Tab-separated table of C-alpha atoms in Angstrom:
chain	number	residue	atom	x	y	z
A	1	UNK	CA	166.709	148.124	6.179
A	2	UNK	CA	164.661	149.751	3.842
A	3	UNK	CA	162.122	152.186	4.855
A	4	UNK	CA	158.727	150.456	3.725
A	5	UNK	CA	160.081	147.309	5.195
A	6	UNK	CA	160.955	149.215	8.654
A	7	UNK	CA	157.855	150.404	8.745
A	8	UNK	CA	155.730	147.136	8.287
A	9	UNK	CA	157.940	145.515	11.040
A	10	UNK	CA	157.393	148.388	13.825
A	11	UNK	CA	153.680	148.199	12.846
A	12	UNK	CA	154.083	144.738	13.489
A	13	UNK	CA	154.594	145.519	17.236
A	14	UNK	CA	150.963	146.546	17.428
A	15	UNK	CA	149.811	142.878	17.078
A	16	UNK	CA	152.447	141.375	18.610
A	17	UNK	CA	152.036	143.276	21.562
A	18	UNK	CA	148.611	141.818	21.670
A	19	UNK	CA	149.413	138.970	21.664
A	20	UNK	CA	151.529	139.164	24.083
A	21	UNK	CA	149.065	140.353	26.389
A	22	UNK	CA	146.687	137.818	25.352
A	23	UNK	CA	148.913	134.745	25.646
A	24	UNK	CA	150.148	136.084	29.079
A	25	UNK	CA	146.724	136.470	30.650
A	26	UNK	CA	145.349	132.838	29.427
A	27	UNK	CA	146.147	131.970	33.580
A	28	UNK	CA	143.829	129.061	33.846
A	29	UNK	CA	143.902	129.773	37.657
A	30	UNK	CA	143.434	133.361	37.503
A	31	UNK	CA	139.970	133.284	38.327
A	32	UNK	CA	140.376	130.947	41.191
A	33	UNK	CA	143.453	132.224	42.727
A	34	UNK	CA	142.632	133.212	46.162
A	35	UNK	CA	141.175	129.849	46.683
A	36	UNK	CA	143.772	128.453	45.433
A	37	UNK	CA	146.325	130.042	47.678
A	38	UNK	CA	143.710	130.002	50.858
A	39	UNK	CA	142.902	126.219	50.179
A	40	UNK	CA	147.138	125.781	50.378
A	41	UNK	CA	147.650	128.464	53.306
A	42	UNK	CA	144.679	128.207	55.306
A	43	UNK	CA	144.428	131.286	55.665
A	44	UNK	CA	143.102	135.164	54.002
A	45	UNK	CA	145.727	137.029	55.196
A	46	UNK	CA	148.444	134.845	54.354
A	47	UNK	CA	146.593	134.238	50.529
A	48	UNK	CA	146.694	137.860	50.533
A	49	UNK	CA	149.957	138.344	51.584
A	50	UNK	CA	150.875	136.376	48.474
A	51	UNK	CA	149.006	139.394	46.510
A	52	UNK	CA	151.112	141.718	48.529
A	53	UNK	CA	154.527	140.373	48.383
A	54	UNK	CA	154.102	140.644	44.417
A	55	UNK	CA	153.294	144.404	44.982
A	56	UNK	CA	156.297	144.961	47.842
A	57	UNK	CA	158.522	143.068	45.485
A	58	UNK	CA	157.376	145.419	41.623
A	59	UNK	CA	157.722	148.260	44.372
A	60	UNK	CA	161.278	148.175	44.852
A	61	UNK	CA	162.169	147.429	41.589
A	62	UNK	CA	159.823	149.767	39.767
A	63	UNK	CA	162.412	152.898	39.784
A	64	UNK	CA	165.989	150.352	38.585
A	65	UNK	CA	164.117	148.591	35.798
A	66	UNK	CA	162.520	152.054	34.480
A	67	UNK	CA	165.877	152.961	34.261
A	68	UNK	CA	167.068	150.150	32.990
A	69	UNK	CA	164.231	150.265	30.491
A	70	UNK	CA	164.985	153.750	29.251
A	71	UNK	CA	168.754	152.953	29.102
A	72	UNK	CA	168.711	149.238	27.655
A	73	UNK	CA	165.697	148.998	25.198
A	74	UNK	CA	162.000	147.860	25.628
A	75	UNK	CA	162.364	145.037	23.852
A	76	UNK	CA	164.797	143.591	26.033
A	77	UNK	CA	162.883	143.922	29.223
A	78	UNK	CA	159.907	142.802	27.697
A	79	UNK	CA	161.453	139.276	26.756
A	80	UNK	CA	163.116	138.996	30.592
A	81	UNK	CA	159.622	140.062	31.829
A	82	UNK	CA	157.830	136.822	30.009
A	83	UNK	CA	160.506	134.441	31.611
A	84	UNK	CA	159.831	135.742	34.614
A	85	UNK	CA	156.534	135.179	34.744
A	86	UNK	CA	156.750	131.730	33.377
A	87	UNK	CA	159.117	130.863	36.433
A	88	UNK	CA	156.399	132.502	38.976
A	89	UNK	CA	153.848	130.343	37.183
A	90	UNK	CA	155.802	127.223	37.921
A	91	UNK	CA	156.257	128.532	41.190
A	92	UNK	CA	152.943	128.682	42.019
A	93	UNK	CA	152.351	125.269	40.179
A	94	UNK	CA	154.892	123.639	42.815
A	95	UNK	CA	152.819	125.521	45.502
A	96	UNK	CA	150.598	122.043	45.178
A	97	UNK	CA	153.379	119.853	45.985
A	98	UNK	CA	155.943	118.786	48.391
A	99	UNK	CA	158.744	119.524	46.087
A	100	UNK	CA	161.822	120.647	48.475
A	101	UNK	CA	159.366	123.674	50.129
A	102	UNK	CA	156.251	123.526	51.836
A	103	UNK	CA	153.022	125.163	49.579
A	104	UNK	CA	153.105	128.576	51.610
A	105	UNK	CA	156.500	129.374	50.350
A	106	UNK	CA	156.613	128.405	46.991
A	107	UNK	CA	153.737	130.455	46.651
A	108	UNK	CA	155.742	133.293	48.413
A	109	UNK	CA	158.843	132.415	45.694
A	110	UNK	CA	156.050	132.862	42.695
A	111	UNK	CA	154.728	136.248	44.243
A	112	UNK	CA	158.384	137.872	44.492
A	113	UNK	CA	158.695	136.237	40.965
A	114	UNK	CA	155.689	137.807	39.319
A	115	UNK	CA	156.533	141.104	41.532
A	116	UNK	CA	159.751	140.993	39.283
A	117	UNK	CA	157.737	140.429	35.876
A	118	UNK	CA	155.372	143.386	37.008
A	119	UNK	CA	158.528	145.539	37.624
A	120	UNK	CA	160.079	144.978	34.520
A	121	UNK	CA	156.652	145.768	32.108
A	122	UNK	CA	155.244	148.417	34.041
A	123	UNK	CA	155.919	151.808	32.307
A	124	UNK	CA	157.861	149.605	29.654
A	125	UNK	CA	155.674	148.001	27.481
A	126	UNK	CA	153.210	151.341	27.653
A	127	UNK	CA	156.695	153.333	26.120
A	128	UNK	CA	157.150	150.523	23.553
A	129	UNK	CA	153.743	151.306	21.900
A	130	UNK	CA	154.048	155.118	22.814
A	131	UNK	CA	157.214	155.191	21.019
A	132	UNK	CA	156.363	152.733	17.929
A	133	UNK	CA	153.026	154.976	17.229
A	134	UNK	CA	155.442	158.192	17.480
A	135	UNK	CA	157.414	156.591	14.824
A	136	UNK	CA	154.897	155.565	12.519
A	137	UNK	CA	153.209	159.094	13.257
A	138	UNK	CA	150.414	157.573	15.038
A	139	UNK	CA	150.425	159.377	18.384
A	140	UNK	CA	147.226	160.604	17.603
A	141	UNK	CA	145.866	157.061	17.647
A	142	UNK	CA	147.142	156.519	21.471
A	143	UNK	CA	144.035	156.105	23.167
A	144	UNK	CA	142.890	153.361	20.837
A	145	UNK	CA	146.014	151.661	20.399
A	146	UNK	CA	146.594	151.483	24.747
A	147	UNK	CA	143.138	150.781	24.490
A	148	UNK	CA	142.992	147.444	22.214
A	149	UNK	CA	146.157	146.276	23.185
A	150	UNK	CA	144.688	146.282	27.025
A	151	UNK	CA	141.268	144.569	25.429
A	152	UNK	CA	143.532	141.586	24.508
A	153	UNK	CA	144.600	140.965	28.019
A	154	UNK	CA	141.257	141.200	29.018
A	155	UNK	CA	140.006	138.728	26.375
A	156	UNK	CA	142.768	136.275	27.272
A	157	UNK	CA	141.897	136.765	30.947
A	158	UNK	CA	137.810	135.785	29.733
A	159	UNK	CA	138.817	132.692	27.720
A	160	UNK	CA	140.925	131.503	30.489
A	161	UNK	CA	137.865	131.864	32.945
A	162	UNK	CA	135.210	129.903	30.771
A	163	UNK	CA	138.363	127.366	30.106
A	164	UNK	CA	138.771	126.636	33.874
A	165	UNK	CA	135.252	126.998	34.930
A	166	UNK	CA	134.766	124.365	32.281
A	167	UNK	CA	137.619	122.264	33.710
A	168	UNK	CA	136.001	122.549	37.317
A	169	UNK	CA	132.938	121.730	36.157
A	170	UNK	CA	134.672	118.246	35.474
A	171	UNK	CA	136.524	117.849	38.629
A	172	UNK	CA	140.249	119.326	37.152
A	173	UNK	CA	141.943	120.612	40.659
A	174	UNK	CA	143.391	123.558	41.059
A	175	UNK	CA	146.886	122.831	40.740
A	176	UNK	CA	146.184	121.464	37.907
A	177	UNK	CA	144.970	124.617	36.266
A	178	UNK	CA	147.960	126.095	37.177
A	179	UNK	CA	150.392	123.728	35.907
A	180	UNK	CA	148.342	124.218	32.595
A	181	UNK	CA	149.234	127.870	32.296
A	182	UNK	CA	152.515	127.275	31.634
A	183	UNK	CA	151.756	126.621	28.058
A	184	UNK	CA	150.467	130.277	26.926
A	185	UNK	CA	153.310	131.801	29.470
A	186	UNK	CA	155.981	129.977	27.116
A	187	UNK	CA	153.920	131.016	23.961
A	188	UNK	CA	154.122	134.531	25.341
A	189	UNK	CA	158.111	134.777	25.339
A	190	UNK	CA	158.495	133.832	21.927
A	191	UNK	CA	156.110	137.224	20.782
A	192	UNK	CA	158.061	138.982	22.790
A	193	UNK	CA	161.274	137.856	20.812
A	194	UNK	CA	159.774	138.939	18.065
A	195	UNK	CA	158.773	142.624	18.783
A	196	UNK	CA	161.183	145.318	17.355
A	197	UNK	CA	162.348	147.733	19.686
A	198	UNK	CA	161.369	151.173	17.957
A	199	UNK	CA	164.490	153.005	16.342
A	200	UNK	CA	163.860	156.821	17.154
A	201	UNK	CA	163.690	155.611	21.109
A	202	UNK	CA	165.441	158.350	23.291
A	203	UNK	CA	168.609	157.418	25.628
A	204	UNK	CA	169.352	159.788	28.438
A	205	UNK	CA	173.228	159.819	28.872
A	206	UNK	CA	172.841	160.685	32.546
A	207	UNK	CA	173.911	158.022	34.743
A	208	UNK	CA	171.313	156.251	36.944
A	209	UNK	CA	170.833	158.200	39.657
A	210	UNK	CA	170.441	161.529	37.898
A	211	UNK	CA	167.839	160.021	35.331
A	212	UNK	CA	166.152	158.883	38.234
A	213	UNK	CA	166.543	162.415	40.135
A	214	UNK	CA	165.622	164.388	36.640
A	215	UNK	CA	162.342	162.238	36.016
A	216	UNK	CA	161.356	162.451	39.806
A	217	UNK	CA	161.451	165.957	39.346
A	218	UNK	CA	159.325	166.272	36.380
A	219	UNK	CA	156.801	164.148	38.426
A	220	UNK	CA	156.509	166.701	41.605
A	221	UNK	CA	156.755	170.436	39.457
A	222	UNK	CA	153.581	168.817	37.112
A	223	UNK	CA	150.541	169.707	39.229
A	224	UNK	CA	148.579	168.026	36.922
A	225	UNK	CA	150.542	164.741	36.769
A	226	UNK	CA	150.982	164.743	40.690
A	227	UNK	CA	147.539	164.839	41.355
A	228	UNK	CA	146.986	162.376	38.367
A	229	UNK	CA	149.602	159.724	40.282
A	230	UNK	CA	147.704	160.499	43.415
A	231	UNK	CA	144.483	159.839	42.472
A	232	UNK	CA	145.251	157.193	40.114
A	233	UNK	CA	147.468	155.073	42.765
A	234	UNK	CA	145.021	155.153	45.384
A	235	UNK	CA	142.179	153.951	43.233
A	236	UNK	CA	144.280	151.693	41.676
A	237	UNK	CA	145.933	150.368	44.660
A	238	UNK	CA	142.816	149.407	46.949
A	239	UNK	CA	141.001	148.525	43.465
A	240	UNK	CA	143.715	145.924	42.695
A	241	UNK	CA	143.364	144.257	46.242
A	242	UNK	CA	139.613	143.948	46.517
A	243	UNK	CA	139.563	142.539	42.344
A	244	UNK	CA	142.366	139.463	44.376
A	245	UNK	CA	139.841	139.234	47.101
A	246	UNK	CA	136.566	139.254	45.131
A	247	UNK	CA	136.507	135.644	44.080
A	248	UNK	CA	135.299	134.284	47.990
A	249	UNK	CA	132.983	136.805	47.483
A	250	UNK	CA	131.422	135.174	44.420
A	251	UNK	CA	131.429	131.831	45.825
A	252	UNK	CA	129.241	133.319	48.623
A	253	UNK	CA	126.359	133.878	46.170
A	254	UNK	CA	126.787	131.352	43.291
A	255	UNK	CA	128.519	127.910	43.584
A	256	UNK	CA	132.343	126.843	43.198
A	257	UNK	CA	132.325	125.817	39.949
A	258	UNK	CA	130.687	129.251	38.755
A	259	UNK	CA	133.290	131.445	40.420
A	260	UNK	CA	135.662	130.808	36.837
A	261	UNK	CA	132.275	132.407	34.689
A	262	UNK	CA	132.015	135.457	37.036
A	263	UNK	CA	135.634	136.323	35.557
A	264	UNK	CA	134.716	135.064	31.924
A	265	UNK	CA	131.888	137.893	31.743
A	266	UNK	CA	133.769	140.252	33.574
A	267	UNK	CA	137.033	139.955	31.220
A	268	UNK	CA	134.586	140.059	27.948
A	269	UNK	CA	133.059	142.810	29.421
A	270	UNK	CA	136.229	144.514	29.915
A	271	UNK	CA	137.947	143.657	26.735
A	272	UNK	CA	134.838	144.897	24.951
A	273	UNK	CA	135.139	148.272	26.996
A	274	UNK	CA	139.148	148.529	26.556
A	275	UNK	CA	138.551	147.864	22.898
A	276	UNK	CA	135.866	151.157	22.693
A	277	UNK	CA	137.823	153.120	25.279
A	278	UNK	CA	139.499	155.471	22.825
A	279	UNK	CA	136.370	156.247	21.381
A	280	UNK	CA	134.763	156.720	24.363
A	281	UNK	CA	137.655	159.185	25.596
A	282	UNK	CA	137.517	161.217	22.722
A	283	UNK	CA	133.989	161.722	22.490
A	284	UNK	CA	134.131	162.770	26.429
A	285	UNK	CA	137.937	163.906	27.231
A	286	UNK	CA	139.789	161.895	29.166
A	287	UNK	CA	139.079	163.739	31.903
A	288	UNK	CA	135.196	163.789	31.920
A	289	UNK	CA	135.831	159.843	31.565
A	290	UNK	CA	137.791	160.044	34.531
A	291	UNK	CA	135.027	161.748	36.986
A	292	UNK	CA	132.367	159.602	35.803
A	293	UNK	CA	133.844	155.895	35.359
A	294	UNK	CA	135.500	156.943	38.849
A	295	UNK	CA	132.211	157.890	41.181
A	296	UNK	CA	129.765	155.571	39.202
A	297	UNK	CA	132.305	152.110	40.135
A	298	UNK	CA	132.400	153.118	43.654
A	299	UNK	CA	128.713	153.800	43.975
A	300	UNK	CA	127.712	149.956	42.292
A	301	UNK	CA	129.884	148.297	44.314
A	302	UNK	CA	128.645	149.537	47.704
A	303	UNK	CA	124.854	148.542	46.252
A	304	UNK	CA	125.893	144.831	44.511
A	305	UNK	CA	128.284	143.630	47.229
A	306	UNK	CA	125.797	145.002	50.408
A	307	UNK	CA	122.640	143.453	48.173
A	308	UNK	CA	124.814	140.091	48.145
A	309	UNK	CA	122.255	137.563	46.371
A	310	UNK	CA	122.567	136.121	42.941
A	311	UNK	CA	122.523	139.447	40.977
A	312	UNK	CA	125.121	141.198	42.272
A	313	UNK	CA	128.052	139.601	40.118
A	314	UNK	CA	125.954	141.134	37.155
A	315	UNK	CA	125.705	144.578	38.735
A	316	UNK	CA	129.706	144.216	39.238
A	317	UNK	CA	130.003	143.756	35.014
A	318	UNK	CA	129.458	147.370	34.863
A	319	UNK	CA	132.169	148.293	37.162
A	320	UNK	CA	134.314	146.786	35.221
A	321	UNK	CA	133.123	149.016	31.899
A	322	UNK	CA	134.099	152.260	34.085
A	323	UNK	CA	137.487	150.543	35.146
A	324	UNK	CA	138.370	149.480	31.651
A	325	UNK	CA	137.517	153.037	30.068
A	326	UNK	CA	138.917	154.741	33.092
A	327	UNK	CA	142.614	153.528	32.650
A	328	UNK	CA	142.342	153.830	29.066
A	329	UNK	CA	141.785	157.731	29.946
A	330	UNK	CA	144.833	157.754	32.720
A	331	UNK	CA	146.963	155.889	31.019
A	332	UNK	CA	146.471	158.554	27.395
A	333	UNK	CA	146.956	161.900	30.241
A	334	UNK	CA	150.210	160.064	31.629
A	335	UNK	CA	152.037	159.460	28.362
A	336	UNK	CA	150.984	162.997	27.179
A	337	UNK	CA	152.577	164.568	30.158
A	338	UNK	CA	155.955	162.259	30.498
A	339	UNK	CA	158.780	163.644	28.967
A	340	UNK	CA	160.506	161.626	25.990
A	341	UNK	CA	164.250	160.706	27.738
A	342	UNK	CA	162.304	159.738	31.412
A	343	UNK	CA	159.464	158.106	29.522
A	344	UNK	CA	159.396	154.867	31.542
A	345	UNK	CA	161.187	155.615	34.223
A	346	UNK	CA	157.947	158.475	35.250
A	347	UNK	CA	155.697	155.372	34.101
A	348	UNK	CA	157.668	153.442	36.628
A	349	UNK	CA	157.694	156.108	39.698
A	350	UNK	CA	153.857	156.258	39.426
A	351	UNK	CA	153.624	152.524	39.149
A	352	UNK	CA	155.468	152.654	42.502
A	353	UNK	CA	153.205	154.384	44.213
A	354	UNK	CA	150.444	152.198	43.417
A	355	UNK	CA	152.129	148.801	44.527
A	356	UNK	CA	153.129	150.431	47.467
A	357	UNK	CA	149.288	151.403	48.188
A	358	UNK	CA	148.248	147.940	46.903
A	359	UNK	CA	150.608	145.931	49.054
A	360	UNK	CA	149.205	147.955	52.165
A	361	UNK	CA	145.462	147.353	51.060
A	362	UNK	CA	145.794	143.703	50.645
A	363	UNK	CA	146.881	142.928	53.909
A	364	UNK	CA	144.669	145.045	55.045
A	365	UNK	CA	141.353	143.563	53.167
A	366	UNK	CA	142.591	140.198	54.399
A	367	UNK	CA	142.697	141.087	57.988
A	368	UNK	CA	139.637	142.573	57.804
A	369	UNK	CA	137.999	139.709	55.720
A	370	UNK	CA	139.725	137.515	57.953
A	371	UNK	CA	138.171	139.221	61.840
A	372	UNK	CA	134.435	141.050	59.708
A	373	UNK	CA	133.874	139.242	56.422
A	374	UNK	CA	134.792	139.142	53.038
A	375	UNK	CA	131.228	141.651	52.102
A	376	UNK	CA	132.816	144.390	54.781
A	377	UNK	CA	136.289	144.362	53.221
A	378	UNK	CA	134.838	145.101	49.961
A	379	UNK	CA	132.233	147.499	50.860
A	380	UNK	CA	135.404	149.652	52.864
A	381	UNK	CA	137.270	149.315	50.129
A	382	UNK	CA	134.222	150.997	47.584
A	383	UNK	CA	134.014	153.536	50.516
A	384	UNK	CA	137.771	154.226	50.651
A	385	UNK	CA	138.118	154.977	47.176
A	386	UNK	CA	134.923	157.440	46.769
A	387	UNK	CA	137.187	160.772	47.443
A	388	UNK	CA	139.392	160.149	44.362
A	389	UNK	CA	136.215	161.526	42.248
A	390	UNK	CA	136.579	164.375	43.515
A	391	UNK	CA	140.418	164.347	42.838
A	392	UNK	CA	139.789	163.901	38.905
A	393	UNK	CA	137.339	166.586	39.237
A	394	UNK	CA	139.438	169.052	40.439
A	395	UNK	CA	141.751	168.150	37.409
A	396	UNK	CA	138.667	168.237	34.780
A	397	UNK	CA	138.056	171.860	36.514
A	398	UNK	CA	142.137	172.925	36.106
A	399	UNK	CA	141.989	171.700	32.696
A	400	UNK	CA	138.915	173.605	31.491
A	401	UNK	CA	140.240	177.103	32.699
A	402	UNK	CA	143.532	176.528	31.684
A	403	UNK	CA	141.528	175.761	27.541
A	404	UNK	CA	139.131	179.233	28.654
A	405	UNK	CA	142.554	180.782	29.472
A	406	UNK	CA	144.257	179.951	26.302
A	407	UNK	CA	141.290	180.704	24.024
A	408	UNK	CA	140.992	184.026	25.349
A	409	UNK	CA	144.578	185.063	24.820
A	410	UNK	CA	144.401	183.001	21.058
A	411	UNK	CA	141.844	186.370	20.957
């Protein structure tokens, strides 16, 4: 293949990675889903066990399919990813029937199902655009390019919102939303098929174990990038459980068929932050972004969700600015520190610490919505996550001696 050619086709991979995202996050029932699974269950802490046995499930496959990742091709996994998730979404669409299974365990069958999708993109698709801008020498672009490719999910995630708050609004059930999604979900496999997996991508020739060994060791000698997984997977973890929980609290302050448009403003929100996140990180460091976006979502959530009248879903819209611009940050420091060969496999170790944190914190938001509230197992959760400021300001304070350190001996 010639090189011009080459080159158009991996640049290609930017857009199709985008859409990718987008056509996999048009999930009609997205913003809905708790109710959803509670109206099937009966139940918050089963719902959220749903949540959680997605999280158990990614958790012990993260490690295996960063290997497999690293030692197969990104492409590859992505495509087995999308058919995944296509089979949890019919999963969950059966969830409404009778079909051979009662609801609660069909919807059990689609959480292990999307647990597997989750497994197989985490730290994978991240590597595929790390290593198609390192090709194209665009690795100084990384911010913006993780950045608007994780704007498109978040636009796909709005449209899907205002599409089945709309659909409410005219009496469309639930299960029908879902059955809906499989559309996009099949539109998203055949993107995949048509990414090219980047050409200069590394291949350890270490067998399984060892890679595994060599890129868990990487993870614990970095200071930097152990505190970074740390801080990041707690947040993360407990952030990801209250976002499942957050649509019951939404329904508490404006009606059912509104809950959709909290989502739709809180996606455009987002995929208007993601898509000025690498600006935002440059101008600030990644770092700076970190402390601020951190302490600043944890403070307006306490006030919106304790205030708990018709305004507080707006307060929440700038929580999700500091989220969007937040990860944008993490996700640039990661790549930066992972080393080429254990690339997704590191992606994959830290991704395992967060579903193992988020499986815990579902169940435990649901038991606690379940016996105090749904406004107490949010407000805990804003509380819980308040010390991981101070984390990322440690870092920020590591990082600027190390840069005093450095210009001084440049001297």
């Amino acid at each position: 293949m010639r090189k011009p050619e080459l080159r158009y086709k991996l640049a290609r991979n930017f857009t199709l990675m985008g859409a990718n995202e987008f056509l996999a996050a048009l999930r009609l029932f997205y913003p809905i889903s708790i109710l959803y699974f509670s109206e099937i269950t009966g139940s918050f802490t089963t719902s959220m066990g749903v949540f959680s046995v997605a999280t158990i499930t990614m958790a012990i496959l993260e490690v295996p399919t960063g290997i497999l990742s690293d030692k197969w091709g990104r492409r590859n996994l992505l495509i087995m990813g999308c058919l995944l998730e296509f089979l949890a979404t019919l999963a969950y669409a059966l969830g409404g029937t009778s079909f051979l299974f009662n609801g609660t365990i069909w919807l059990y069958i689609g959480g292990i199902l999307f647990g597997m999708a989750g497994s197989l993109f985490s730290g994978n698709n991240y590597a595929l655009l790390y290593e198609t801008a390192q090709s194209l020498r665009q690795r100084h672009r990384l911010s913006h390019i993780l950045g608007r490719n994780a704007s498109m999910e978040q636009l796909g995630l709005a449209l899907a919102s205002a599409a089945g708050g709309g659909l409410l609004w005219f009496g469309t059930g639930f299960d029908t939303l879902v059955w809906l999604t499989l559309i996009p979900m099949g539109l998203a496999i055949v993107t995949a098929i048509m990414v090219m997996e980047p050409p200069r991508h590394s291949i350890s020739e270490s067998n399984a174990w060892n890679h595994m060994k060599e890129a868990l060791h990487l993870l614990i000698t970095n200071k930097q990038l152990r505190l970074l997984t740390l801080c990041s997977g707690w947040k993360t973890g407990w952030g990801l459980a209250s976002h499942s929980l957050m649509p019951k609290f939404i329904e508490m302050v404006w009606p059912l068929w509104a809950v959709p448009f909290y989502r739709f403003g809180q996606n455009l929100v987002g995929f208007v932050s993601y898509w000025l996140a690498g600006k935002v990180t440059d101008k600030l460091t990644p770092l700076k972004t970190l402390v601020g976006a951190s302490f600043l979502s944890d403070v307006i959530s306490v006030i919106s969700v304790s205030l708990a009248n018709l305004f507080s879903p707006f307060l929440l819209f700038i929580t999700q600015f500091n989220w969007a611009v937040g990860n944008t940050a993490n996700d640039t420091l990661q790549q930066h520190q992972f080393s080429a060969e254990q690339r997704s496999t590191m992606g994959s170790l830290i991704s395992l610490t967060i579903s193992i944190i988020n499986a815990l914190a579902a169940l435990a938001l649901g038991l606690i919505a379940d016996t105090f509230g749904v406004t107490t197992a949010l407000i805990c959760t804003a509380i819980i996550t308040m010390p991981v400021a101070l984390g990322y300001f440690k870092l920020y304070q590591t990082d600027k001696k190390t840069l005093q350190n450095n210009a001084q001996h440049a001297r």
